[in-house]
Short mmCIF file of C-alpha atoms and ligand atoms in Angstrom, two decimals:
data_model
loop_
_atom_site.label_atom_id
_atom_site.label_comp_id
_atom_site.label_asym_id
_atom_site.label_seq_id
_atom_site.Cartn_x
_atom_site.Cartn_y
_atom_site.Cartn_z
CA MET A 1 36.77 -37.03 -24.13
CA ILE A 2 34.69 -37.57 -21.70
CA GLN A 3 32.99 -34.30 -19.98
CA ASP A 4 32.31 -31.43 -22.73
CA VAL A 5 33.98 -27.79 -22.84
CA HIS A 6 30.50 -26.14 -21.02
CA ASN A 7 31.55 -28.84 -18.15
CA ILE A 8 35.02 -28.30 -18.18
CA GLN A 9 34.93 -24.70 -18.39
CA LYS A 10 32.15 -24.45 -15.35
CA MET A 11 33.86 -27.84 -12.96
CA GLY A 12 36.71 -28.51 -14.26
CA TYR A 13 37.81 -32.41 -14.69
CA VAL A 14 36.27 -34.20 -12.97
CA ASN A 15 36.33 -37.86 -13.21
CA ILE A 16 39.04 -37.78 -16.05
CA ASP A 17 40.85 -41.28 -15.71
CA ILE A 18 44.95 -40.89 -17.26
CA ASP A 19 46.88 -43.46 -18.28
CA PRO A 20 49.46 -43.76 -14.57
CA THR A 21 52.17 -45.48 -16.76
CA LEU A 22 52.32 -42.34 -18.88
CA ASP A 23 55.34 -39.95 -17.57
CA LEU A 24 53.56 -36.64 -17.48
CA PHE A 25 56.50 -34.78 -17.75
CA VAL A 26 57.91 -36.26 -20.33
CA GLU A 27 54.17 -35.60 -22.00
CA ILE A 28 53.82 -31.60 -20.86
CA GLU A 29 57.43 -31.31 -22.29
CA LYS A 30 55.95 -33.14 -26.02
CA LEU A 31 52.72 -30.60 -25.52
CA LYS A 32 55.03 -27.25 -25.28
CA ILE A 33 56.32 -27.70 -28.27
CA GLU A 34 53.61 -29.12 -30.03
CA LYS A 35 51.38 -26.32 -29.11
CA ASN A 36 54.16 -23.39 -29.03
CA ALA A 37 52.59 -23.14 -25.15
CA ILE A 38 54.94 -21.60 -22.65
CA ILE A 39 54.02 -22.36 -18.79
CA LEU A 40 54.69 -19.48 -16.32
CA ALA A 41 53.98 -20.34 -12.68
CA HIS A 42 54.32 -18.80 -9.30
CA TYR A 43 56.10 -19.70 -6.47
CA TYR A 44 53.59 -21.10 -4.51
CA GLN A 45 52.57 -23.80 -7.33
CA ASP A 46 53.65 -27.11 -6.28
CA ALA A 47 57.17 -28.79 -7.03
CA ASP A 48 56.45 -30.54 -9.47
CA ILE A 49 54.29 -27.25 -11.16
CA GLN A 50 57.81 -25.51 -11.00
CA ASP A 51 60.05 -27.79 -12.43
CA ILE A 52 58.68 -27.98 -15.92
CA ALA A 53 57.74 -24.36 -15.68
CA ASP A 54 59.54 -22.16 -18.32
CA TYR A 55 59.82 -19.61 -16.17
CA ILE A 56 58.71 -19.56 -11.90
CA GLY A 57 58.43 -15.87 -10.49
CA ASP A 58 56.17 -13.08 -8.31
CA SER A 59 53.61 -11.37 -9.78
CA LEU A 60 55.82 -8.72 -11.88
CA GLY A 61 57.73 -11.07 -13.08
CA LEU A 62 54.69 -12.97 -14.26
CA ALA A 63 53.05 -9.89 -16.05
CA ARG A 64 56.11 -8.71 -17.71
CA GLN A 65 56.61 -13.05 -19.01
CA ALA A 66 53.21 -12.87 -20.51
CA GLN A 67 53.03 -10.01 -21.89
CA ALA A 68 56.33 -10.44 -23.66
CA THR A 69 56.04 -14.17 -24.82
CA ASN A 70 56.14 -14.75 -28.77
CA ALA A 71 54.04 -18.30 -27.11
CA ASP A 72 50.95 -18.96 -28.48
CA MET A 73 49.19 -20.52 -25.98
CA ILE A 74 50.07 -18.82 -22.18
CA VAL A 75 49.65 -21.63 -20.27
CA PHE A 76 48.79 -20.54 -16.06
CA ALA A 77 49.99 -22.37 -13.38
CA GLY A 78 48.68 -19.87 -10.74
CA VAL A 79 44.83 -18.02 -9.49
CA HIS A 80 42.74 -16.65 -12.15
CA PHE A 81 43.61 -13.14 -10.68
CA MET A 82 47.34 -13.92 -12.75
CA ALA A 83 45.45 -15.70 -15.92
CA GLU A 84 43.23 -12.62 -16.47
CA THR A 85 46.02 -10.31 -16.13
CA ALA A 86 48.15 -12.64 -19.36
CA LYS A 87 45.10 -12.09 -20.94
CA ILE A 88 44.86 -8.41 -20.85
CA LEU A 89 48.67 -7.64 -21.19
CA ASN A 90 48.60 -10.66 -24.35
CA PRO A 91 45.17 -10.52 -25.97
CA THR A 92 45.89 -12.50 -29.20
CA LYS A 93 47.45 -15.02 -26.81
CA LYS A 94 45.24 -18.21 -25.76
CA VAL A 95 45.54 -17.88 -21.98
CA VAL A 96 44.67 -21.23 -20.21
CA LEU A 97 44.98 -22.90 -16.28
CA PRO A 98 44.54 -26.09 -14.58
CA ASP A 99 41.61 -24.89 -12.83
CA LEU A 100 39.23 -21.91 -13.65
CA ASN A 101 37.90 -22.18 -9.79
CA ALA A 102 41.54 -21.23 -7.94
CA GLY A 103 40.38 -17.80 -6.70
CA CYS A 104 42.32 -15.66 -4.61
CA SER A 105 40.90 -14.61 -1.02
CA LEU A 106 42.39 -11.53 -1.31
CA SER A 107 40.67 -10.66 -4.75
CA ASP A 108 37.30 -12.25 -3.40
CA SER A 109 37.84 -9.43 -0.24
CA CYS A 110 36.94 -6.21 -2.92
CA PRO A 111 34.00 -6.87 -4.76
CA PRO A 112 34.01 -4.26 -7.95
CA PHE A 113 30.60 -3.22 -6.60
CA LEU A 114 31.81 -1.91 -3.69
CA PHE A 115 34.85 -1.01 -4.36
CA GLU A 116 33.19 1.88 -6.77
CA LYS A 117 31.03 3.57 -4.11
CA PHE A 118 34.25 3.28 -1.67
CA ILE A 119 36.05 5.06 -4.31
CA VAL A 120 32.72 7.99 -4.94
CA GLN A 121 33.14 8.09 -0.50
CA HIS A 122 36.55 9.46 -1.11
CA PRO A 123 37.07 11.79 -4.27
CA ASN A 124 39.92 13.49 -5.20
CA HIS A 125 42.01 10.56 -4.91
CA VAL A 126 43.87 8.68 -7.02
CA VAL A 127 43.56 5.02 -7.34
CA ILE A 128 46.32 2.15 -6.68
CA SER A 129 45.47 -1.59 -6.92
CA TYR A 130 47.53 -4.69 -5.64
CA ILE A 131 47.03 -6.68 -8.45
CA ASN A 132 45.96 -10.20 -6.55
CA CYS A 133 42.34 -8.44 -7.01
CA SER A 134 39.82 -9.28 -10.45
CA ALA A 135 39.95 -7.33 -13.64
CA GLY A 136 36.32 -5.80 -12.28
CA ILE A 137 38.98 -4.47 -9.95
CA LYS A 138 41.86 -2.93 -11.81
CA ALA A 139 39.54 -1.39 -14.24
CA LEU A 140 38.34 0.93 -11.67
CA SER A 141 41.97 2.18 -10.80
CA ASP A 142 44.96 4.31 -11.89
CA ILE A 143 48.06 2.43 -10.80
CA ILE A 144 48.01 -1.18 -10.91
CA CYS A 145 51.10 -2.50 -7.83
CA THR A 146 52.73 -5.53 -6.54
CA SER A 147 54.86 -6.75 -4.08
CA SER A 148 57.83 -5.91 -5.80
CA ASN A 149 56.84 -2.21 -6.91
CA ALA A 150 54.45 -1.00 -4.34
CA GLN A 151 56.64 1.18 -2.28
CA ALA A 152 58.31 2.89 -5.15
CA ILE A 153 55.35 3.40 -6.91
CA VAL A 154 54.14 5.21 -4.23
CA GLU A 155 56.56 7.79 -3.60
CA SER A 156 56.58 8.10 -7.38
CA LEU A 157 52.98 10.26 -6.46
CA PRO A 158 53.86 14.04 -4.53
CA LYS A 159 53.42 13.74 -0.26
CA GLU A 160 50.51 15.72 -0.54
CA GLN A 161 48.19 12.98 -3.43
CA ASN A 162 45.48 11.52 -1.44
CA ILE A 163 45.49 7.75 -2.20
CA ILE A 164 43.74 4.59 -1.75
CA PHE A 165 44.69 1.91 -1.79
CA ALA A 166 42.89 -1.75 -2.42
CA PRO A 167 42.26 -4.60 -1.57
CA ASP A 168 45.98 -5.65 1.01
CA ARG A 169 45.21 -3.92 4.65
CA ASN A 170 48.26 -5.06 5.52
CA LEU A 171 49.83 -3.93 2.67
CA GLY A 172 49.24 -0.83 2.95
CA ALA A 173 49.61 -0.11 6.30
CA TYR A 174 53.04 -1.36 6.20
CA ILE A 175 53.80 1.38 3.20
CA ASN A 176 52.33 3.77 4.96
CA LYS A 177 53.94 3.17 7.86
CA HIS A 178 56.72 3.43 5.37
CA THR A 179 56.41 6.43 3.50
CA GLY A 180 54.46 8.28 5.87
CA ARG A 181 51.81 8.57 3.72
CA ASN A 182 48.38 8.47 4.88
CA MET A 183 46.00 6.48 2.43
CA VAL A 184 43.00 4.72 2.89
CA LEU A 185 43.24 1.80 2.92
CA TRP A 186 40.14 -1.05 1.63
CA ASN A 187 39.87 -3.97 4.57
CA GLY A 188 41.17 -6.69 2.79
CA ALA A 189 43.74 -9.80 3.55
CA CYS A 190 44.81 -12.58 2.71
CA MET A 191 44.00 -15.84 4.22
CA VAL A 192 47.22 -17.90 3.77
CA HIS A 193 49.13 -14.23 5.37
CA GLU A 194 46.95 -13.56 8.15
CA ILE A 195 47.26 -16.88 10.22
CA PHE A 196 50.27 -16.93 10.74
CA SER A 197 51.20 -16.88 14.50
CA LEU A 198 53.11 -14.87 16.10
CA GLU A 199 54.06 -16.66 19.20
CA LYS A 200 54.54 -19.69 17.33
CA ILE A 201 57.26 -17.84 15.24
CA ILE A 202 58.41 -16.39 18.55
CA LYS A 203 59.06 -19.73 20.07
CA LEU A 204 60.48 -21.23 16.59
CA LYS A 205 63.19 -18.03 17.45
CA VAL A 206 63.51 -19.16 20.62
CA ARG A 207 65.01 -22.96 19.38
CA HIS A 208 66.73 -21.37 16.48
CA PRO A 209 68.50 -18.28 17.92
CA GLU A 210 71.00 -17.94 14.64
CA ALA A 211 67.21 -17.99 12.51
CA LYS A 212 66.55 -14.96 10.15
CA VAL A 213 62.90 -14.66 9.60
CA ILE A 214 61.99 -13.08 6.38
CA ALA A 215 57.89 -11.74 5.54
CA HIS A 216 55.51 -11.52 2.82
CA PRO A 217 54.11 -7.82 3.69
CA GLU A 218 50.41 -9.49 3.31
CA CYS A 219 51.23 -10.77 6.79
CA GLU A 220 50.28 -8.43 9.46
CA GLU A 221 52.43 -6.23 11.28
CA ALA A 222 52.71 -8.00 14.77
CA VAL A 223 54.85 -10.25 12.04
CA LEU A 224 56.45 -8.02 10.24
CA ALA A 225 57.55 -5.79 13.63
CA ILE A 226 59.82 -8.99 14.32
CA ALA A 227 60.97 -9.92 10.46
CA ASP A 228 64.96 -9.87 9.39
CA PHE A 229 63.37 -8.81 6.38
CA ILE A 230 60.39 -7.95 4.53
CA GLY A 231 59.39 -8.32 0.48
CA SER A 232 57.80 -10.17 -2.32
CA THR A 233 58.45 -13.61 -3.09
CA SER A 234 61.27 -13.07 -6.12
CA GLN A 235 63.01 -10.45 -3.59
CA MET A 236 62.73 -12.72 -0.75
CA LEU A 237 64.40 -15.45 -2.51
CA SER A 238 66.87 -13.62 -3.65
CA PHE A 239 67.54 -12.70 0.13
CA THR A 240 68.31 -15.94 1.10
CA GLN A 241 70.77 -16.67 -1.45
CA LYS A 242 73.10 -13.25 -0.83
CA ASP A 243 72.52 -13.67 3.16
CA ASN A 244 75.48 -15.25 4.69
CA CYS A 245 72.81 -16.77 7.23
CA SER A 246 72.06 -20.62 6.40
CA GLU A 247 68.78 -20.18 8.75
CA PHE A 248 65.63 -18.72 7.24
CA ILE A 249 61.77 -18.75 9.21
CA VAL A 250 59.99 -18.14 6.25
CA ALA A 251 56.39 -16.22 6.89
CA THR A 252 54.95 -16.57 3.31
CA GLU A 253 53.06 -19.59 0.92
CA THR A 254 55.33 -22.70 1.81
CA GLY A 255 55.47 -23.69 -2.37
CA ILE A 256 58.68 -21.17 -2.23
CA ILE A 257 60.88 -23.19 -0.41
CA HIS A 258 61.24 -25.51 -3.02
CA GLN A 259 62.91 -22.84 -4.96
CA MET A 260 65.22 -21.10 -1.91
CA ILE A 261 66.30 -25.42 -1.20
CA LYS A 262 66.83 -25.61 -4.79
CA ASN A 263 69.28 -21.87 -5.17
CA SER A 264 70.75 -22.96 -1.38
CA PRO A 265 70.69 -26.51 -0.98
CA GLY A 266 73.20 -25.89 1.75
CA LYS A 267 70.66 -23.59 4.13
CA HIS A 268 67.66 -24.65 6.30
CA PHE A 269 64.67 -23.42 5.80
CA ILE A 270 61.85 -23.77 8.40
CA PRO A 271 58.11 -23.00 7.39
CA ALA A 272 56.64 -20.08 9.60
CA PRO A 273 53.19 -22.25 11.65
CA PRO A 274 49.79 -20.66 11.82
CA THR A 275 47.33 -20.31 14.39
CA ASN A 276 45.71 -23.41 13.40
CA ALA A 277 46.95 -26.82 13.88
CA CYS A 278 49.29 -27.40 10.90
CA ALA A 279 52.78 -26.85 10.78
CA CYS A 280 53.01 -24.86 7.63
CA ASN A 281 50.99 -22.68 5.30
CA ASP A 282 49.51 -23.67 1.70
CA CYS A 283 46.94 -21.70 0.11
CA PRO A 284 44.18 -24.19 -0.83
CA HIS A 285 43.58 -21.81 -4.34
CA MET A 286 46.95 -21.88 -5.50
CA LYS A 287 47.53 -25.99 -4.46
CA LEU A 288 44.19 -26.34 -6.64
CA ASN A 289 46.82 -26.41 -9.58
CA THR A 290 48.22 -30.19 -9.67
CA LEU A 291 50.66 -31.81 -12.33
CA GLU A 292 47.78 -33.72 -14.25
CA LYS A 293 45.49 -30.50 -14.54
CA LEU A 294 48.51 -29.04 -15.69
CA TYR A 295 48.55 -31.82 -18.19
CA LEU A 296 44.19 -32.02 -19.03
CA CYS A 297 44.61 -28.45 -19.90
CA MET A 298 47.29 -28.07 -22.12
CA LYS A 299 45.93 -31.51 -24.13
CA TYR A 300 42.08 -30.03 -24.27
CA GLU A 301 43.01 -26.58 -23.92
CA LEU A 302 40.71 -25.81 -21.20
CA PRO A 303 39.87 -24.10 -19.45
CA GLU A 304 40.73 -20.71 -21.30
CA LEU A 305 40.30 -17.47 -20.02
CA TRP A 306 37.72 -15.48 -21.15
CA MET A 307 37.38 -11.87 -21.06
CA ASP A 308 35.14 -8.74 -21.82
CA GLU A 309 37.18 -6.47 -24.39
CA THR A 310 35.80 -3.32 -23.07
CA LEU A 311 36.33 -5.02 -19.03
CA ARG A 312 39.80 -5.89 -20.85
CA LEU A 313 41.18 -2.46 -22.10
CA ALA A 314 40.54 -0.73 -19.35
CA ALA A 315 42.42 -2.88 -16.89
CA LYS A 316 44.96 -2.82 -19.31
CA LYS A 317 45.46 1.39 -18.30
CA PRO A 318 46.43 1.45 -14.92
CA MET A 319 48.51 -2.35 -16.35
CA ASP A 320 50.93 -0.16 -18.74
CA ARG A 321 50.93 2.25 -16.04
CA MET A 322 52.43 0.00 -13.76
CA LEU A 323 54.66 -1.66 -16.15
CA ALA A 324 55.97 1.72 -17.54
CA LEU A 325 57.07 3.31 -13.66
CA SER A 326 58.98 -0.07 -12.50
CA LYS A 327 60.60 0.66 -16.00
CA GLU A 328 61.64 4.32 -15.31
CA LEU A 329 61.91 3.39 -11.78
CA GLY A 330 63.92 0.89 -12.77
CA ILE A 331 62.83 -2.02 -10.23
CA GLN A 332 64.01 -5.52 -11.80
P1 13P B 401 53.81 -11.95 -4.89
O1 13P B 401 54.22 -13.29 -6.01
O2 13P B 401 54.11 -10.90 -5.74
O3 13P B 401 55.14 -11.41 -3.65
O4 13P B 401 52.78 -12.10 -4.45
C1 13P B 401 52.48 -12.82 -3.26
C2 13P B 401 51.27 -13.19 -4.02
O5 13P B 401 50.15 -13.36 -2.75
C3 13P B 401 50.36 -13.95 -4.83
O6 13P B 401 49.61 -14.43 -4.55
FE1 SF4 B 402 45.21 -14.63 -2.54
FE2 SF4 B 402 46.91 -15.26 -0.66
FE3 SF4 B 402 46.63 -17.30 -2.33
FE4 SF4 B 402 48.07 -15.60 -2.94
S1 SF4 B 402 48.56 -16.77 -1.29
S2 SF4 B 402 46.37 -15.85 -3.90
S3 SF4 B 402 47.55 -13.54 -1.94
S4 SF4 B 402 44.49 -16.00 -1.20
#
């Protein structure tokens, strides 16, 4: 191996040549069997990674799969907080990820030392945190939620209960609006969902009057206000399959469009444009993962996600509460 373990843990795979004649799809399939490994991928991953994954899903689905798997090694094709979630739920498994530097702007917007002070400033509040946060934030929370179950989890608490919601202010504001609650919101946001251009979406609607706008609740209020459907990635995917409409303007990360086309080949999907010069909106963190890095991380079982056991146990409590509540509330 060209690099040592420490370097790979810290810097990832740099200057490692892979034999160009190798069929990585075949090699990865071989490694899955050899190492009893499962590949869990988020919908925002590259098409190649989605196609080789054993399970593709949203954060709730991925957490459930990570908890239930019997594989010896969980290969997490997503971002750091997702791999952490897998380790929190299934600590005896080795969790590896293609690039340890695949972070998340939303998670980074909420550092634990500041959040701790925020909680102290708001006594007698239940802390609900969106799963897109670090293990440190999870450990400070009472219940975790995902975009699939956030509203139902908030509504399961008594109306008079004071709540802190973190870290996504857009999802929090969306739930406040739809439940009539007044949760205190942490001021964080996702760099991908925050920069959709309302003006460009409206122009697209003029050119495609039949198209339905579907949006993730991490989008800003103005975009959500013109959406025909709002939901998590898997809920958006399922909406495009069931709805009679044949054209959709998709306001979330573009990776999901791969599954939408696969599931509804006759339908047309237009990525909602951001305010910058790009036509579509990729998450730079999610897209750090490549098929090459996926192959290398399975071959060398690095980089590996390690977690302090005290932190893991503290972060597990609110995760367990979410999984139990989701089951109780019948959320798919
Ligand atoms: P879901 O797939 O759970 O809707 O989350 C979207 C997201 O931003 C993940 O980073
Ligand atoms: Fe984080 Fe947004 Fe990227 Fe999801 S899409 S990983 S929330 S930065």
